[in-house]
CSV table of C-alpha atoms and ligand atoms in Angstrom, one decimal:
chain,number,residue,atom,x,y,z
H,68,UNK,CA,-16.4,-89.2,138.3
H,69,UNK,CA,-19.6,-90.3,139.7
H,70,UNK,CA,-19.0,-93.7,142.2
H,71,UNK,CA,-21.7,-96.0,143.3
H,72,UNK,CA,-21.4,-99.2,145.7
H,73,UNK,CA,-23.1,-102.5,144.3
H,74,UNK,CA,-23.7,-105.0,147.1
H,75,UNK,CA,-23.8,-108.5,145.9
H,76,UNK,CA,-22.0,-107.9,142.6
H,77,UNK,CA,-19.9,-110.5,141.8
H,78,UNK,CA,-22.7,-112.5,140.6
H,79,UNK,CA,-25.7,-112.7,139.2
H,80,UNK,CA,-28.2,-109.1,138.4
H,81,UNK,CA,-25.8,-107.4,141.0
H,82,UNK,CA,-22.8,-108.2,138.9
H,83,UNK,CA,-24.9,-107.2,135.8
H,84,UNK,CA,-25.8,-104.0,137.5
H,85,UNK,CA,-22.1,-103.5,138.7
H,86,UNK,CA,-21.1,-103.8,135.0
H,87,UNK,CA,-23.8,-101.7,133.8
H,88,UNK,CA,-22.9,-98.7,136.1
H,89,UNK,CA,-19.1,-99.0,134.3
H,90,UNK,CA,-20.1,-98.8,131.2
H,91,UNK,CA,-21.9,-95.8,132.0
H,92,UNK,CA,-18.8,-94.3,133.6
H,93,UNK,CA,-19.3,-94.5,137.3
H,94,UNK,CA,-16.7,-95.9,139.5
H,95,UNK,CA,-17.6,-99.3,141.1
H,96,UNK,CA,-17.2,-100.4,144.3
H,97,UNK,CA,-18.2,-104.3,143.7
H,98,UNK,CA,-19.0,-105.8,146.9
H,99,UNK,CA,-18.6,-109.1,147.7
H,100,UNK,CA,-18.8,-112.0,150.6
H,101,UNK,CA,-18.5,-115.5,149.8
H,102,UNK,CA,-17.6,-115.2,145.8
H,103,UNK,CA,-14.3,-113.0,146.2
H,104,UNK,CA,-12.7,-114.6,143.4
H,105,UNK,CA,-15.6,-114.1,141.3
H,106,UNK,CA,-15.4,-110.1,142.7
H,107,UNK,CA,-12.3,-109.7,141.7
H,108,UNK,CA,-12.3,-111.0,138.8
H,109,UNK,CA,-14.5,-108.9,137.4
H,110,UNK,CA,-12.9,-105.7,139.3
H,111,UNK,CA,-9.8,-107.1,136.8
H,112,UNK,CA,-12.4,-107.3,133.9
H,113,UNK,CA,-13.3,-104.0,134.4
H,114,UNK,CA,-10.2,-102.0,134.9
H,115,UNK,CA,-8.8,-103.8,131.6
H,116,UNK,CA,-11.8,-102.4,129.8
H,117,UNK,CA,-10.4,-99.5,130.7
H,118,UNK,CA,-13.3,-98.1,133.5
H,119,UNK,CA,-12.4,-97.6,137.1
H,120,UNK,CA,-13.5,-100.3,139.7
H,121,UNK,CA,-12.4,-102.3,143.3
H,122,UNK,CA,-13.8,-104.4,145.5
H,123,UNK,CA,-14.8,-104.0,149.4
H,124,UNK,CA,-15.7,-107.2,151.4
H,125,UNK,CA,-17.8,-108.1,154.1
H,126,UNK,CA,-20.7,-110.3,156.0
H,127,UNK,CA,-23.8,-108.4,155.6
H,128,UNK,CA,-24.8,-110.3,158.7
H,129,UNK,CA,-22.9,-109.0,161.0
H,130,UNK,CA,-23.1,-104.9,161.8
H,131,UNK,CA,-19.5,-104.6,162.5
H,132,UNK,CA,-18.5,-105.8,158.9
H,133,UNK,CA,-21.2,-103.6,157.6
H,134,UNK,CA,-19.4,-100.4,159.1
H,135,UNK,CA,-16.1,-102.2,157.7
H,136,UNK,CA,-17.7,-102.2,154.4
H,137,UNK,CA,-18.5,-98.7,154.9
H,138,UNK,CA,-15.4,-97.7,155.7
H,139,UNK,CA,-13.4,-99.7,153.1
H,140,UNK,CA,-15.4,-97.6,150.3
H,141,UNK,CA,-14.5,-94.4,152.5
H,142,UNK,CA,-10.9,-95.0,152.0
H,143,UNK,CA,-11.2,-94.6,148.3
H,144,UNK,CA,-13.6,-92.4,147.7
H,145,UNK,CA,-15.4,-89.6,149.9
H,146,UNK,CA,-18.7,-89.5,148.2
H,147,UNK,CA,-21.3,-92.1,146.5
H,148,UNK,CA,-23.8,-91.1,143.7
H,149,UNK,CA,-25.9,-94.0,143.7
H,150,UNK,CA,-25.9,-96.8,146.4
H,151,UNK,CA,-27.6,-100.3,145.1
H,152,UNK,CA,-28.3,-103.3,147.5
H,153,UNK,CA,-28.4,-106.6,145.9
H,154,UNK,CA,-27.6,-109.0,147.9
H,155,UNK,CA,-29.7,-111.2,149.6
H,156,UNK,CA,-29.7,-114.7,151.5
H,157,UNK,CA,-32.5,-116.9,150.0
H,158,UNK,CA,-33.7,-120.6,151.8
H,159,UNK,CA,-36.8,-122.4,151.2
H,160,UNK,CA,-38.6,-122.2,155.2
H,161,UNK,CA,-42.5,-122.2,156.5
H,162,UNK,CA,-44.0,-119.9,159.0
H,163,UNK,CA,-44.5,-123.3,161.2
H,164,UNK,CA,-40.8,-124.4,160.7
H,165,UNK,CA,-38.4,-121.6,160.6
H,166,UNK,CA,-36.3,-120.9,163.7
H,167,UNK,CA,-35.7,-118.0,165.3
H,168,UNK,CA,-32.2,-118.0,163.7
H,169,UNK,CA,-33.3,-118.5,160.3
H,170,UNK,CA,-35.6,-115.5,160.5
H,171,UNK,CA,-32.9,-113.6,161.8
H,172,UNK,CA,-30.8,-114.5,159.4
H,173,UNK,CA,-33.0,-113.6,156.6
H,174,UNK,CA,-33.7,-109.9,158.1
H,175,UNK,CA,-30.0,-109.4,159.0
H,176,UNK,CA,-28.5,-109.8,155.3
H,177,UNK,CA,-32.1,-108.5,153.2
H,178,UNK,CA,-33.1,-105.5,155.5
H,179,UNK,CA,-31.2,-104.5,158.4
H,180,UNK,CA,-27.8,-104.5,156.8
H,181,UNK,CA,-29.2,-102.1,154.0
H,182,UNK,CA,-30.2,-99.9,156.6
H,183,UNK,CA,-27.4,-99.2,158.3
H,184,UNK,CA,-25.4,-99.2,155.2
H,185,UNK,CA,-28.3,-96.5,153.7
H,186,UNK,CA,-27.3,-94.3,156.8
H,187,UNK,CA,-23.8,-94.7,157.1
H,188,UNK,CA,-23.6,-93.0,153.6
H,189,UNK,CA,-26.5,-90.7,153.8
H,190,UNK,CA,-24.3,-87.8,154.4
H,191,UNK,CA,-22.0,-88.5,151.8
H,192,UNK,CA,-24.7,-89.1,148.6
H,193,UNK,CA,-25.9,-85.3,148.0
H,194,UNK,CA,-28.2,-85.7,145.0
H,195,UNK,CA,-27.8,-89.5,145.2
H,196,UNK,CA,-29.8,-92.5,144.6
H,197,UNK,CA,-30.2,-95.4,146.9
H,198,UNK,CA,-31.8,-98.2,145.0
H,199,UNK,CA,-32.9,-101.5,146.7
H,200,UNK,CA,-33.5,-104.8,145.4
H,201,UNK,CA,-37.2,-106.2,147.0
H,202,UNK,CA,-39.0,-109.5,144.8
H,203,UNK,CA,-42.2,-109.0,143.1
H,204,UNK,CA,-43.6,-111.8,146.1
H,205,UNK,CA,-43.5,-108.7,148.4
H,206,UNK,CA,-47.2,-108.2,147.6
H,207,UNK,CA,-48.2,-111.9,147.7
H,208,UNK,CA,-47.2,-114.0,150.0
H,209,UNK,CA,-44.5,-116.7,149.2
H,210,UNK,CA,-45.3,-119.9,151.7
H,211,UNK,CA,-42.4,-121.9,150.5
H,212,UNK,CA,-39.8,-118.9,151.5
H,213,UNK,CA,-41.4,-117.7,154.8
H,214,UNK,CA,-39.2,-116.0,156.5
H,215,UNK,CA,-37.0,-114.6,152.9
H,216,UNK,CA,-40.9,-113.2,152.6
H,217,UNK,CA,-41.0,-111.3,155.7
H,218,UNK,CA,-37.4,-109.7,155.6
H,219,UNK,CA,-38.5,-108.3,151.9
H,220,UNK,CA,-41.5,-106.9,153.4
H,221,UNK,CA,-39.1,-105.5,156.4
H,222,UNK,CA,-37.4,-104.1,153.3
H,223,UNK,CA,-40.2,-102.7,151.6
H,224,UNK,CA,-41.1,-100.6,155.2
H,225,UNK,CA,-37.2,-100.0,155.4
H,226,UNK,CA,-37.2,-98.2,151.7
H,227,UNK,CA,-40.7,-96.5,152.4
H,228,UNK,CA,-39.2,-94.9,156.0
H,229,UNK,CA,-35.8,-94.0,154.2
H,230,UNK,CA,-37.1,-92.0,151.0
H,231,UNK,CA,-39.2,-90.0,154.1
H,232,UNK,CA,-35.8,-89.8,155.9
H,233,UNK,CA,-33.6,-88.7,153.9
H,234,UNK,CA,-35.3,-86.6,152.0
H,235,UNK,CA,-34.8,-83.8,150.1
H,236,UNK,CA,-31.5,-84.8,149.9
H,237,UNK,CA,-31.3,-88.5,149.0
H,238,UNK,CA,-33.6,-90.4,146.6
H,239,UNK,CA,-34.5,-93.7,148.3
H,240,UNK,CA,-36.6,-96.2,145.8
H,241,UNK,CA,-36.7,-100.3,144.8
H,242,UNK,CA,-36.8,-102.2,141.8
H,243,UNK,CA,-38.9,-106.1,142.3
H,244,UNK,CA,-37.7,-108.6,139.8
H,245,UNK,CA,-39.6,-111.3,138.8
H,246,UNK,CA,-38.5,-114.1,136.7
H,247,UNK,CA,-35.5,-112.9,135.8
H,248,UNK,CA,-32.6,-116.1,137.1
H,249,UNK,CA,-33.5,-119.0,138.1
H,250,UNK,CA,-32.7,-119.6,141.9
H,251,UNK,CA,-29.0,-121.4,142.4
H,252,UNK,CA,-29.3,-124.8,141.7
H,253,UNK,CA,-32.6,-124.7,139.7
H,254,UNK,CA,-32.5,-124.3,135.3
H,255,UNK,CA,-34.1,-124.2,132.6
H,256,UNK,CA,-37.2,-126.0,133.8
H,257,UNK,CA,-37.9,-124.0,136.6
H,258,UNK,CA,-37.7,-120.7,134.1
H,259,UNK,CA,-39.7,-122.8,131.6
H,260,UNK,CA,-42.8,-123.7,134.6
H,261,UNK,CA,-42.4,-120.5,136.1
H,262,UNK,CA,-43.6,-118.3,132.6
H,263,UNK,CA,-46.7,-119.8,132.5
H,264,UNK,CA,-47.5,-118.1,135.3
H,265,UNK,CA,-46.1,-114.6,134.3
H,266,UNK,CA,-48.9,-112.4,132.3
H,267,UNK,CA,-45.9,-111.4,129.5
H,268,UNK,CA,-45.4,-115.2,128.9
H,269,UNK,CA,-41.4,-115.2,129.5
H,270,UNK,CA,-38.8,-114.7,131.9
H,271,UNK,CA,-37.4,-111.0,132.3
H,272,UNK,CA,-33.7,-109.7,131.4
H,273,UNK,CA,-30.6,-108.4,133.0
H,274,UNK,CA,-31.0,-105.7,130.7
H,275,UNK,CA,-34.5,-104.6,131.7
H,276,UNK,CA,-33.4,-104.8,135.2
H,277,UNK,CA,-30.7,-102.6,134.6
H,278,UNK,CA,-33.4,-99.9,132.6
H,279,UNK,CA,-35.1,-99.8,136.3
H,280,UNK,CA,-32.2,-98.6,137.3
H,281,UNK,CA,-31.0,-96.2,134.9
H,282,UNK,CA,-35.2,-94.5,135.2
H,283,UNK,CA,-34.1,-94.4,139.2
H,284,UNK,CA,-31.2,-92.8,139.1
H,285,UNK,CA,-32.4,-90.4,136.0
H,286,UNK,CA,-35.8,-89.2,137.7
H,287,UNK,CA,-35.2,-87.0,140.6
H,288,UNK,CA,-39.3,-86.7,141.5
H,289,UNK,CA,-39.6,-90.4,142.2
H,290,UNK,CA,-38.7,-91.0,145.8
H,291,UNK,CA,-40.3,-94.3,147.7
H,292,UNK,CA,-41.3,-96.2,145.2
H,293,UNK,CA,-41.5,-99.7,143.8
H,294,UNK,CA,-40.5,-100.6,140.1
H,295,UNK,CA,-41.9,-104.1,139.7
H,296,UNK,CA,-39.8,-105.9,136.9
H,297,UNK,CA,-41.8,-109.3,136.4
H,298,UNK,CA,-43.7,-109.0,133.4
H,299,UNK,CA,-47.0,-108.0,135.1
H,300,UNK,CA,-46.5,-111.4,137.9
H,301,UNK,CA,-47.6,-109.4,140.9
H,302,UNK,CA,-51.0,-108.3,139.2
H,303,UNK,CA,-52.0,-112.1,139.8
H,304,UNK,CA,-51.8,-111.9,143.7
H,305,UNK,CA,-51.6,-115.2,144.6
H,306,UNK,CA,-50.4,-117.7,147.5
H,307,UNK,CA,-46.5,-119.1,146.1
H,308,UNK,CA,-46.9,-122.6,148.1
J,254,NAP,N1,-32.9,-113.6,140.5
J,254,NAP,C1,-34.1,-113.2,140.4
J,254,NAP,O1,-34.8,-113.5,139.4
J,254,NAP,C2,-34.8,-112.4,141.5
J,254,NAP,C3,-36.1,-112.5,141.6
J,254,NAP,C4,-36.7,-111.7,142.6
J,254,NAP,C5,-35.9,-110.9,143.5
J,254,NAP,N2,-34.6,-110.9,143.3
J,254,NAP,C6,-33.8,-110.0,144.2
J,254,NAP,O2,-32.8,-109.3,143.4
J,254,NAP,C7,-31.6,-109.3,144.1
J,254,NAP,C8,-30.5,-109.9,143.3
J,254,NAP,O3,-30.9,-111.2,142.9
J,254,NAP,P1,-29.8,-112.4,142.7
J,254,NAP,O4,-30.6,-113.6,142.3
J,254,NAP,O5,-28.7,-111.9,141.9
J,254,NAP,O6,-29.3,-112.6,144.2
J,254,NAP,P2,-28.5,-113.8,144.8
J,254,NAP,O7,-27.7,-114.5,143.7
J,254,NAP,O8,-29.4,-114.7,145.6
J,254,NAP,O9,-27.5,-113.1,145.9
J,254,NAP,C9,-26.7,-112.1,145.5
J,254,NAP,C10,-25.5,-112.0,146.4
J,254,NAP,O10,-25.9,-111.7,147.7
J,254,NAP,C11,-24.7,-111.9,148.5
J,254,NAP,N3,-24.9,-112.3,149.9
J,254,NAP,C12,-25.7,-113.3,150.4
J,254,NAP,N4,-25.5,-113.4,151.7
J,254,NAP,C13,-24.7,-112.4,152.1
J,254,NAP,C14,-24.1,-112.0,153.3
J,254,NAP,N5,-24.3,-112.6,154.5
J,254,NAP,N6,-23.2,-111.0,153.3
J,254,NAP,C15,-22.9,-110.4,152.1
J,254,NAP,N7,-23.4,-110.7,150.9
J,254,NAP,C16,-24.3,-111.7,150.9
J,254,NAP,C17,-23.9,-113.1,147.8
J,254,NAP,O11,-22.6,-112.6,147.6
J,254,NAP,P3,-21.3,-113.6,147.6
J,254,NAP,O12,-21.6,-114.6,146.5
J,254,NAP,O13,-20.2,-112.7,147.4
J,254,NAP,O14,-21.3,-114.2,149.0
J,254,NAP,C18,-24.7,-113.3,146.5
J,254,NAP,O15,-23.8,-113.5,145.4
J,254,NAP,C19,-31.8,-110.0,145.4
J,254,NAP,O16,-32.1,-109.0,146.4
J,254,NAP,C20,-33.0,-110.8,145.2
J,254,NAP,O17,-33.8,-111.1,146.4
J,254,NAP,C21,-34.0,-111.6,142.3
């Protein structure tokens, strides 16, 4: 049976993703931090639906728990196909007021912990797929997240450097959402400004996120690249502020 890891899946388009990957017949690690109720339950959900799934925990912010989280999915299972990073810690910041721990912070969870998660199971995904989750903003620049900006663009490099490193063996590439959820907190009028400003008119869906990833894993000549999913948003280059 081919087994991936989903980081951040007990929500949101990582939980969609996790979900996905069942019902195509992988086994599912679903990681989780905060929301381990939420992680299990749909572990629960998706064992009674008769596919094979458990969950591994950890703090993407700290490297100890990363290799915890590493080793967790090592205990079940002694290879991945397909690796996907999801999560991601998202506050509103500017370049003139973030501190130093906020920016660390941001590159912690968003870029360096899917690096040394990428590595730790390099050797164990022969003919596998890491897929990372970036933002369409990566090629814009988003004033009102500042330093969420600059750890996607840490990312970006991060996936560019991997898909060199771990080639021939490994496939490293990203999918960038656009309007797909609304941030936490935020509803149906932020979706509702938010399309004017996509070319496509309308907000994207967990299905369409979850094509991206069924072209990455499919297509073994596409190493290093960027899927953007946002209905054209990044075409418009412009200053989010
Ligand atoms: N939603 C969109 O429309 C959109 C747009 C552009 C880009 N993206 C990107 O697509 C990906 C998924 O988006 P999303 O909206 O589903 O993400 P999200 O809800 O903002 O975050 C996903 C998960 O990340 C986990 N996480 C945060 N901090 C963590 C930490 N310190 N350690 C471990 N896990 C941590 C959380 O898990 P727990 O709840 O278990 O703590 C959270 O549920 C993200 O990388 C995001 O940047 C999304």
């Amino acid at each position: 049976m081919r087994t991936a890891l989903v980081t951040g899946a007990a929500r949101r388009i990582g939980r969609a993703v996790a979900t996905h990957l069942a019902n195509s017949g992988f086994e599912v690690a679903v990681h989780c931090h905060r929301s381990v109720a939420e992680g299990e339950a749909l572990v629960g959900s998706l064992q009674e639906a008769g596919h094979s799934a458990f969950a591994v925990t950890g703090d993407l912010s700290d490297e100890h728990a990363c290799q915890n989280i590493v080793a967790q999915v090592l205990t079940r299972t002694k290879h991945l196909d397909v690796l996907v990073q999801s999560a991601s810690t998202f506050t509103e910041d500017s370049v003139m007021s973030f501190s130093y721990a906020d920016l660390e912070g941001h590159i912690k969870v968003n870029a360096f912990a899917p690096l040394i998660l990428a590595r730790a199971f390099a050797g164990r995904l022969h003919g596998g797929s890491i897929i990372h989750f970036l933002d369409s903003r990566v090629v814009d620049y988003d004033a009102q997240h500042a330093s969420y900006h600059l750890s996607k663009r840490v990312f970006d490099a991060v996936t560019r450097m991997l898909a060199v490193e771990l080639a021939p063996d490994v496939r490293v590439n990203a999918i960038a959402p656009g309007l797909i959820l609304p941030p936490k907190g935020l509803g149906n009028a932020y979706v509702e400004m938010r399309k004017q400003e996509v070319p496509l008119k309308r907000q994207g869906t967990l299905d369409e996120i979850c094509l991206a990833v069924d072209f990455l894993m499919a297509n073994g000549f596409v190493t290093g690249q960027t899927i953007f999913v946002d209905g054209g948003r990044h075409l418009k280059g412009a200053f989010y502020g």
